Amino acid sequence: MGRWTLHLSVGLGLLAVLLTCCYAEVNYCLASKAKTCSECLQTGIGCAYCPDEVRNFDGPRCDLENNIIARGCGAAAVITAEKINVALQKSQVSPQKVTMSFLPGEEKLVNVEVFAPTKGPLDLYILMDFSNSMADDLDNLKKMGNELASLVGNLSDDYTIGFGKFVDKVIEPQTDMRPSKLSQPWPNSDPPFSFQNVIKLTSELSDFTNKLQKERISGNLDAPEGGFDAILQAAVCRDKIGWRDHSTHLLVFSTESAFHYEADGANVLSGILPRNDEQCHLDANDKYTEDIKQDYPSIPTLVRLLGKHNIIPIFAVTNHSYTYYKKLQEYFPIAEVGLLQEDSANILQVMETAFESIRSKMSIRAEEKPKAFETQFLTTSGNVAQYGAFDFRPGTIGKFMMKLTAQRLSGEQPVCQMRSDEKSGTMKVKPTTFNAGVNVEASVLCPVCDCEKTPLKKAARCYGNGDLVCGKCQCHDDWLGSFCNCSSADSAKSTSQCIAPGEKEPCSGRGDCMACGTCVCYNPEQFEGPYCQYDKTQCPRHGGFLCNDRGSCVMNQCTCAEGWEGPACECPKSNQTCMDSKGGVCNGRGACVCGRCICQSSGLELTSTCEPNFLLQVCEATRSCVQCQTWKTGEKKEDEKCKLCPFQSYTVSELKESDKVLDSCSFRDEDDDCTYYYTVDNAKDPAGNSFDVQVLEKKECPPASLLWLLPLLLFLLLLLALLLLCCWKYCACCKSCFQSCLALLPCCRRGRMVGFKEDEYLLRQSLLTSDHLDTPMVRTGPPKGTDVVRWKVTDNVHRAPMHPQALIKPNPKEMIQFPVSLRLNRLFSENLSRPESRDAEQLRKEVADNLNEVYKQIPGAQKVQKTSFRQDYTVMDTVLSAPRASYPDIVKLTEKNVQSGNVRDLKVVPGYYTVATDREATGAVEFQEGVESVDVHVPLFVKDEDDDKKQLQVEAIDVPLGIAEIGKRLVNITIIKEHASSVFSFLQPAYTYSRQDGVANIPISREIIEDGRTQVTYRTRDLTAKDKKDYVTVEGDLTYGPGETQKTVPVRLLELGEKDGLLEDKQVKQFVMDLSNPRQGAKLGRYPRTTVTISDQPEPSVMMFKKATQNFTTSDPTYTIPVVRTRNQDSPATVKWRTKKAQRFELSGPLKFGPKETEKNIVIDPKSHPGPIQPETFQLELFDPSSNASVGERKTTLVNVTDGGMTQWQKGFINQKASSPTGYLPAPGNPNAKATGPRNIHLNWDPPPGNPMGYKVKYWIYGDPEKDAQVLDVKTPQAELTNLYPYCDYEMRVCGYNAMGDGYETDVVTCQTLEDGPGEPGRLAFNVISPTVTQVSWAEPAETNGNITAYEVIYTPIDDEMKPVGAAKKVKIDNPKKRMLLIENLQSAQTYQYKVRAKNSVGWGPFRDATINLASQPARPLSIPIIPDVPIVDAEAGDEYDSYLMYSNEVMKSPTGSKTPSVSGDDYTMNGKWDQNFLFPGGSGTRNMSASSSPMSTLSSNYRGGGGSFTTETSTTYITGPGGSRRQDMVGGVHTSEVIMRKRSENRGYADENIRDSIVMGEVSSNFSDLNARLSPGVPDTPSRLVFSALGPTALKVSWQEPHCEKDIMGYCVLYQLLNGGEVKRINVTNPAENSVIIQDLLPNHSYLFKVKAQSQEGWGPEREGVITIESAVDPKSPLSPMPGSPFTLSTPSAPGPLVFTALSPDSLQLSWDKPRKPNGDILGYVVTCEQLHGGGDVRSFQVNGDSAETSLTVPNLTENVPYKFKVQARTTQGFGPEREGIITIESQDGSALSQYNSQSLVRREVFQMPTEVSTRTNVSHTMLNDPYFSDGMMMTTSQHTETSGMMTQITKEVVQRSVMGGTTVTKKMFYES
């Protein structure tokens, strides 16, 4: 007992020790007895610390989390090592650091948690514009101390606030550098400065307020401010500003002006060229010190630095500059823009609103990401999150996932070949508003094989001639081959070793044979193998895709990607696509083969997953099986049929309730007249029955009291039937015998008769449902034997022999279609009616093979097509194409084969065939024994050009087989073409709807001809979209009441199933909707069918006019023109409209559609416009739709306004002259044009009454005069117009003609050809900003062939051999108006190749490319002012900047002294200031730009001010390809640009602003020096100055100076005629104040003689003459029609050529000019005069002798920055010729600045017309300077510097390169601006 007690005690002791040890091992947190929080967390995972001091906590502070919470510690206060501490009020992330390694191509997911406190730490720095215009804003801010304290207190409990101020660089031109202005630019102001940190971030708000009260305003000169300098310093000077580590950093930027930025041009004028170094440069007074030493920062630089320092900008700006900063906001990951009042009174509200907006737009970004990695941020559900999509609420923990992927390739470079810093590094992942982030150390592992480290030297396997490395021989020098056994020195290049077995050519003809039989393939990307015998493009394809796009082609076999198999990788290994609705595979009734179920045979039709597919309802489908299984009755009562049922039913005593089963059914059993009941439900066992069918065991039967009568009734009925049968048999026998006996008598012989049953059929075309009519033919007489009857049908027998259409003989060689029908000697099955069935496909192939073999005897016959089968026995219909003349041969050949019963191997019935053409047909039918009636299948030949009432005649020809005679031989078929009361049509032939829409609303339009009620039937039908899978089919009738014109049919669209995505079905999902059976006199119109495409993306709305023409009368009070909208009708949309070619008004405006609105009206009130209302025709056009809309097919409509007294007949349809009894044909009816391709239009019409002999079709390009139309003569009422321009508007008319001549024409019909692929863009141009920054621009393609939707720019570093040396970078520009790209951080001294291509709706066009090395170009010229209309990309900023684009349409520069900047709007003058449209190729601004083969293009800028109008035009010479045009119009004082595609120039007015070129003619000859002396007193002198100014290729402005006259001038007369003779035209100017006229409709490239004279009371004075020519490019086909948008210039044979100025120094230049082409006499020399433009100084004159082709003169002693006027006249033996004038200013910053611009060239002409208006024109011409940079294109930039005096100067540098291409010298000119 004692021993047992001892053992028990020891055991218990050991157990206690063991338990203690176990507990100590688990709860190491408690055992650590940690003294501090950090020691506790460092003990191990799971340890938690309780810092709770409020509660009476007496337990251990360090323990497991659950334990310390159980002991009373507050859960919110617990601190753990792993979780975010929500009690700590600061931004937190978890985890804080992650280290990851990746193999190339590997991706990994990281789960991240973030926490944003409700009121976390906040640093608020206010940066304010201190220019004088912000004085009232500063005063208001000083008064807001308390409000500011309240605001920051609401935003955060831990805040600091600071203040900084800025103006601009203290240097000209930004600042007025006069000493007085430097000390005090404005009264009571501080000296100007760039940036100063006034108040460091502080939590003492009172100290902040006190310091702010001491601040005074300052000032600068120009309107844009240097705020970018201030923002950069505030960001990088972290310590001086006082930014804290764990706070949210907000920078409030307050201004009312625009901003300067890098390379905007201002600093070039001040000589500041170095880029900003991005360093802090604040002195002891916290002032910026480097403002005049380095440029402003660029926008990408600001974005990068603010993101790096976690600073969020808030731009608080006034309305003047709001749009600029709104555009700037788009480039920051997170930023806000608030609208300030003029005095900034609402700045606090702006700050509060912006802060709340920032907190609601949480987004994640990865900073400093190595180039080898890509990042994606996902929601917790795994979806890629869009910007701002993370819903992280302050005060709660948010979660997201980061997907980090190591790329395999960067461009074309493997990742492992990249620099180490590009494939590894630490990136910081954080929300955009956080300072804290996850530091992810990521690196790419580039494995190295160990066997490479230990090569086997001189291995025996390598014959001692190489080293064995990883199983492969690496040969020593001079040794080749796989085993280094071939000496390159000894082996001859014998090609025999390169020939593969069975081949004849070395390397299979696809490569070069090298030494030792080694083949080097020409194209390794395509060919491979030791003999280049494998073609990588010849592997099996599926669906047209090589290896189904799911694998790669290796050695002519597909190597499939993971999850795919099969010869063409067409089969998924997964059975996901075979899963049925119950989760099983193929419902247990089939096998999953190649991703699809192969189902076992069953009595039911099965779905794709072998589940029963009930076309009927469940009850109807299961009825017969329930009957046979339960009651042994019904149609399947035989055991064989009943066993095929896919389920087994069983009886029950009580059925389930109907709402608990799939369906409840009841039927009457025909066998016993009882009703049985059963229920159908889904089977409980998925592998068992398809359904669970329970049958009620008892039937419900009617009472059985009269059942004994049934046998008696049946017996009586059978007896009656037997008696009737005997009677009929006896009578028939008697009748037959009687007829046989009569037939034996010679006098009474009578055989069988065959003939048509009816004499005539009358059909209405609108009611026809088929193109054939089954016409019955009957047989009388004894029905014994067989009779075959041949027949024929002839079309249009109602036409007389001399009818014009009957006289037109068809072309016998014309290929036409011959429909052929045969009756096959086989039974018809239901499968043959389904074209896609296997039986139909096999029979169709058998028919085609045999018929093609038979009909190949016919010359020119093609293979049969469109074979189908119908259930008239088995009749085969097919179509044979052959020459028309072969019709008799086809009939004979068909009849011969049919009579034999075999068409080659095809068995046919001998007595049946039909062969038809488009106007006649013949065939045969057979009466078999006992048959008394057959149908003749007569084609009706229904055509659009048929007469209103036409007649066909069917004739029974003969009986080649049988004894029957023909009785009724003919039958006439009359078809009446009714003029319908209504026309039903879809609005478009195709629609596209998104699945997201849920419903496709398809409008059906009704055109009312005679109002009333009518109906039409609609029905959908599957194409690639399937009913119940992609959409729900609909059908029914639409009823239209009186006045109703449109109804909509909704079609429900279904969501895409998951299985559809797995198979990657690339088919477009489509179904069709058909209209049919129009009633109450209606007919179907242009689009009786529409195709609906189901897209996965929402489609834009389509807006267009409802009708192509609108008819009104002069008595109508208003003109109401409807516009309809289709597609995407749930969102608002807008489109603009305008009138064209109206006589009394030019109207335009917007049309706004609200949600669900489908129709709006444009209402024009003709009485509200001046002038009488007269008949006219004008057009309305829709243009400029909103971004979510597009303009449809009818973008224009023709409005016809006729006299109010006309009849309805005259008003609507026919020209009034048509009713005159002159014999001329009226106009054809219903002309209809439809584009069938980019260069084709099909036009058809209804023939007019009167038997026309033919038709003439006139067609011309919209905008051309109708007299230039092309005419097409056709004999049928349809025409095919070919060789047209793509995407071009055409106008057409049609008239018929007869012996009297041409009839009346239809109204104009308009049609636009379809789009085609675009051509290559116009010339590339480069603005070299620095050796690493360039701006590339391009012109719109000359052949846009549609609407350009995007551009793509690719730039690649290349070597001297044009081979890439780095990765190509692509930038897609989705806005087609942005034809410019600014590229930063290019590699210095590196040559790049730039390629640009355009895209329209058809696709991408070809590339235009150019090559440039920026380092070889001159230093930065003047760039574009302020923000250009240009995307910006950073070439070295990594992938996140690839799509980092910047756009701005407005120019942000103001004239001197303006308080606020100008804002581009609808007027050029705003707030008393004037806007500038700066010009560069492809840039914004009003421009008149052309790209054509002619050697000139024009760029224009417009400036308007309160004191006058300045028009500067720069005409630049360059050569490029043929192109379209860009027309500049003047509408209501606003310049607009409109692209015109392939349209001729219109006759239109020109404004003075459009003047491009001028020539001045003065005193012509000294021989007339005594003319004035002979004039009578009071008679005007000769106008002393004649000025010609070109306005267009056919328009000219002629101006003159008022001549001297002792009496008042009463008027002028201008005479002009062609120089080679012609009509003299006269223009009288009765207003003596007018001294100019505009003349239009001149002929291009024709010389005109002009004469101008003045008149007084004493009579007419002498004339001033001048000869002038407008030179322009013309259409080769029409030499009198200028090419659209082609450039033009003036020339006169006797004037010197254009003047060219070359600056030699600041005070001298060289002037040169060309010799006149046709001087008046021999040239003796020239007279050159020079004077200051605005007076002052002497007039200097130079005599230049000689008549060389080009003459030059050096002019010294000029003054810089002063404009000079030069005149050059030729001195001849006949006197002096016309003057050439030019104005030039030499402007430079210092004397050396011109050394690099020694080829500066400018010409200026100035013509004074009014005191307040100056027009300045610039023509840059021939200067030569070789520059290797410009391989293609032209570049032009302009800038204006406005002085305080208001005078504007402009200097342009021209660089020209001449290159020789194909023997032709091409001059290319490039321009820089200085």
PDB file of C-alpha atoms in Angstrom, residues 1291-1395:
ATOM      1  CA  GLU A1291     -25.219  64.875-104.826  1.00  0.00           C
ATOM      2  CA  MET A1292     -27.201  63.236-107.648  1.00  0.00           C
ATOM      3  CA  ARG A1293     -30.093  63.896-109.968  1.00  0.00           C
ATOM      4  CA  VAL A1294     -31.822  61.586-112.467  1.00  0.00           C
ATOM      5  CA  CYS A1295     -33.887  62.317-115.526  1.00  0.00           C
ATOM      6  CA  GLY A1296     -35.404  60.084-118.164  1.00  0.00           C
ATOM      7  CA  TYR A1297     -35.225  60.794-121.876  1.00  0.00           C
ATOM      8  CA  ASN A1298     -37.227  59.874-124.943  1.00  0.00           C
ATOM      9  CA  ALA A1299     -37.421  61.004-128.537  1.00  0.00           C
ATOM     10  CA  MET A1300     -38.344  64.513-127.369  1.00  0.00           C
ATOM     11  CA  GLY A1301     -35.134  64.812-125.367  1.00  0.00           C
ATOM     12  CA  ASP A1302     -34.262  64.923-121.696  1.00  0.00           C
ATOM     13  CA  GLY A1303     -37.163  64.927-119.258  1.00  0.00           C
ATOM     14  CA  TYR A1304     -37.484  66.671-115.955  1.00  0.00           C
ATOM     15  CA  GLU A1305     -34.963  65.939-113.201  1.00  0.00           C
ATOM     16  CA  THR A1306     -35.566  64.625-109.719  1.00  0.00           C
ATOM     17  CA  ASP A1307     -34.718  66.625-106.625  1.00  0.00           C
ATOM     18  CA  VAL A1308     -31.142  66.381-105.435  1.00  0.00           C
ATOM     19  CA  VAL A1309     -30.356  63.097-103.684  1.00  0.00           C
ATOM     20  CA  THR A1310     -27.427  63.083-101.278  1.00  0.00           C
ATOM     21  CA  CYS A1311     -25.304  60.156-100.191  1.00  0.00           C
ATOM     22  CA  GLN A1312     -21.988  59.746 -98.453  1.00  0.00           C
ATOM     23  CA  THR A1313     -19.544  57.027 -99.436  1.00  0.00           C
ATOM     24  CA  LEU A1314     -18.255  54.709 -96.737  1.00  0.00           C
ATOM     25  CA  GLU A1315     -15.008  55.162 -94.866  1.00  0.00           C
ATOM     26  CA  ASP A1316     -11.696  53.670 -95.920  1.00  0.00           C
ATOM     27  CA  GLY A1317      -8.388  53.300 -94.123  1.00  0.00           C
ATOM     28  CA  PRO A1318      -6.512  56.585 -93.597  1.00  0.00           C
ATOM     29  CA  GLY A1319      -3.335  57.542 -95.382  1.00  0.00           C
ATOM     30  CA  GLU A1320      -0.096  58.346 -93.637  1.00  0.00           C
ATOM     31  CA  PRO A1321       0.012  61.547 -91.561  1.00  0.00           C
ATOM     32  CA  GLY A1322       1.436  64.730 -93.028  1.00  0.00           C
ATOM     33  CA  ARG A1323       4.978  65.894 -92.509  1.00  0.00           C
ATOM     34  CA  LEU A1324       6.605  65.407 -89.120  1.00  0.00           C
ATOM     35  CA  ALA A1325       8.023  68.502 -87.471  1.00  0.00           C
ATOM     36  CA  PHE A1326      10.214  68.901 -84.422  1.00  0.00           C
ATOM     37  CA  ASN A1327      10.565  71.774 -82.005  1.00  0.00           C
ATOM     38  CA  VAL A1328      13.884  71.149 -80.290  1.00  0.00           C
ATOM     39  CA  ILE A1329      13.537  72.394 -76.720  1.00  0.00           C
ATOM     40  CA  SER A1330      16.837  70.974 -75.469  1.00  0.00           C
ATOM     41  CA  PRO A1331      19.128  68.020 -76.256  1.00  0.00           C
ATOM     42  CA  THR A1332      16.769  65.806 -74.226  1.00  0.00           C
ATOM     43  CA  VAL A1333      13.392  67.449 -74.854  1.00  0.00           C
ATOM     44  CA  THR A1334      11.599  67.754 -78.163  1.00  0.00           C
ATOM     45  CA  GLN A1335       8.149  68.481 -79.389  1.00  0.00           C
ATOM     46  CA  VAL A1336       7.046  66.415 -82.371  1.00  0.00           C
ATOM     47  CA  SER A1337       4.030  67.443 -84.399  1.00  0.00           C
ATOM     48  CA  TRP A1338       2.396  66.203 -87.570  1.00  0.00           C
ATOM     49  CA  ALA A1339      -0.328  67.097 -89.989  1.00  0.00           C
ATOM     50  CA  GLU A1340      -3.592  65.330 -90.529  1.00  0.00           C
ATOM     51  CA  PRO A1341      -3.362  62.637 -93.232  1.00  0.00           C
ATOM     52  CA  ALA A1342      -3.966  63.987 -96.698  1.00  0.00           C
ATOM     53  CA  GLU A1343      -6.380  61.114 -97.229  1.00  0.00           C
ATOM     54  CA  THR A1344      -8.281  60.805 -93.949  1.00  0.00           C
ATOM     55  CA  ASN A1345     -10.981  58.716 -95.688  1.00  0.00           C
ATOM     56  CA  GLY A1346     -13.158  59.149 -92.621  1.00  0.00           C
ATOM     57  CA  ASN A1347     -13.067  60.723 -89.179  1.00  0.00           C
ATOM     58  CA  ILE A1348      -9.675  60.350 -87.551  1.00  0.00           C
ATOM     59  CA  THR A1349     -10.214  58.944 -84.040  1.00  0.00           C
ATOM     60  CA  ALA A1350      -6.679  58.495 -82.705  1.00  0.00           C
ATOM     61  CA  TYR A1351      -2.972  58.752 -83.411  1.00  0.00           C
ATOM     62  CA  GLU A1352      -0.129  56.522 -82.297  1.00  0.00           C
ATOM     63  CA  VAL A1353       3.434  57.751 -81.822  1.00  0.00           C
ATOM     64  CA  ILE A1354       6.336  55.310 -81.545  1.00  0.00           C
ATOM     65  CA  TYR A1355       9.846  56.543 -80.809  1.00  0.00           C
ATOM     66  CA  THR A1356      12.849  54.223 -80.745  1.00  0.00           C
ATOM     67  CA  PRO A1357      16.575  54.833 -80.100  1.00  0.00           C
ATOM     68  CA  ILE A1358      18.536  53.640 -83.134  1.00  0.00           C
ATOM     69  CA  ASP A1359      22.155  53.393 -84.272  1.00  0.00           C
ATOM     70  CA  ASP A1360      23.787  54.627 -87.462  1.00  0.00           C
ATOM     71  CA  GLU A1361      22.469  51.587 -89.351  1.00  0.00           C
ATOM     72  CA  MET A1362      18.897  52.417 -88.363  1.00  0.00           C
ATOM     73  CA  LYS A1363      18.733  49.389 -86.038  1.00  0.00           C
ATOM     74  CA  PRO A1364      17.028  49.677 -82.630  1.00  0.00           C
ATOM     75  CA  VAL A1365      19.366  49.923 -79.644  1.00  0.00           C
ATOM     76  CA  GLY A1366      16.639  50.154 -77.032  1.00  0.00           C
ATOM     77  CA  ALA A1367      13.007  49.503 -76.407  1.00  0.00           C
ATOM     78  CA  ALA A1368      10.416  51.294 -78.513  1.00  0.00           C
ATOM     79  CA  LYS A1369       7.877  53.348 -76.611  1.00  0.00           C
ATOM     80  CA  LYS A1370       4.302  53.831 -77.788  1.00  0.00           C
ATOM     81  CA  VAL A1371       1.942  56.644 -76.947  1.00  0.00           C
ATOM     82  CA  LYS A1372      -1.673  56.541 -78.114  1.00  0.00           C
ATOM     83  CA  ILE A1373      -3.406  59.903 -78.435  1.00  0.00           C
ATOM     84  CA  ASP A1374      -7.163  59.391 -78.399  1.00  0.00           C
ATOM     85  CA  ASN A1375      -8.047  62.993 -79.224  1.00  0.00           C
ATOM     86  CA  PRO A1376      -7.505  63.466 -82.979  1.00  0.00           C
ATOM     87  CA  LYS A1377      -7.193  67.217 -82.513  1.00  0.00           C
ATOM     88  CA  LYS A1378      -4.022  66.781 -80.468  1.00  0.00           C
ATOM     89  CA  ARG A1379      -1.475  66.335 -83.241  1.00  0.00           C
ATOM     90  CA  MET A1380       1.551  67.121 -81.115  1.00  0.00           C
ATOM     91  CA  LEU A1381       3.577  65.363 -78.427  1.00  0.00           C
ATOM     92  CA  LEU A1382       6.139  66.795 -76.003  1.00  0.00           C
ATOM     93  CA  ILE A1383       8.727  64.159 -75.040  1.00  0.00           C
ATOM     94  CA  GLU A1384      11.030  64.760 -72.084  1.00  0.00           C
ATOM     95  CA  ASN A1385      14.119  63.010 -70.710  1.00  0.00           C
ATOM     96  CA  LEU A1386      15.329  61.536 -73.976  1.00  0.00           C
ATOM     97  CA  GLN A1387      18.834  60.120 -74.003  1.00  0.00           C
ATOM     98  CA  SER A1388      21.296  62.885 -74.755  1.00  0.00           C
ATOM     99  CA  ALA A1389      23.161  62.640 -78.079  1.00  0.00           C
ATOM    100  CA  GLN A1390      21.049  59.599 -79.023  1.00  0.00           C
ATOM    101  CA  THR A1391      19.427  59.328 -82.448  1.00  0.00           C
ATOM    102  CA  TYR A1392      15.730  58.441 -82.345  1.00  0.00           C
ATOM    103  CA  GLN A1393      13.344  57.256 -85.003  1.00  0.00           C
ATOM    104  CA  TYR A1394       9.830  58.670 -84.674  1.00  0.00           C
ATOM    105  CA  LYS A1395       6.824  57.041 -86.340  1.00  0.00           C
TER     106      LYS A1395
END
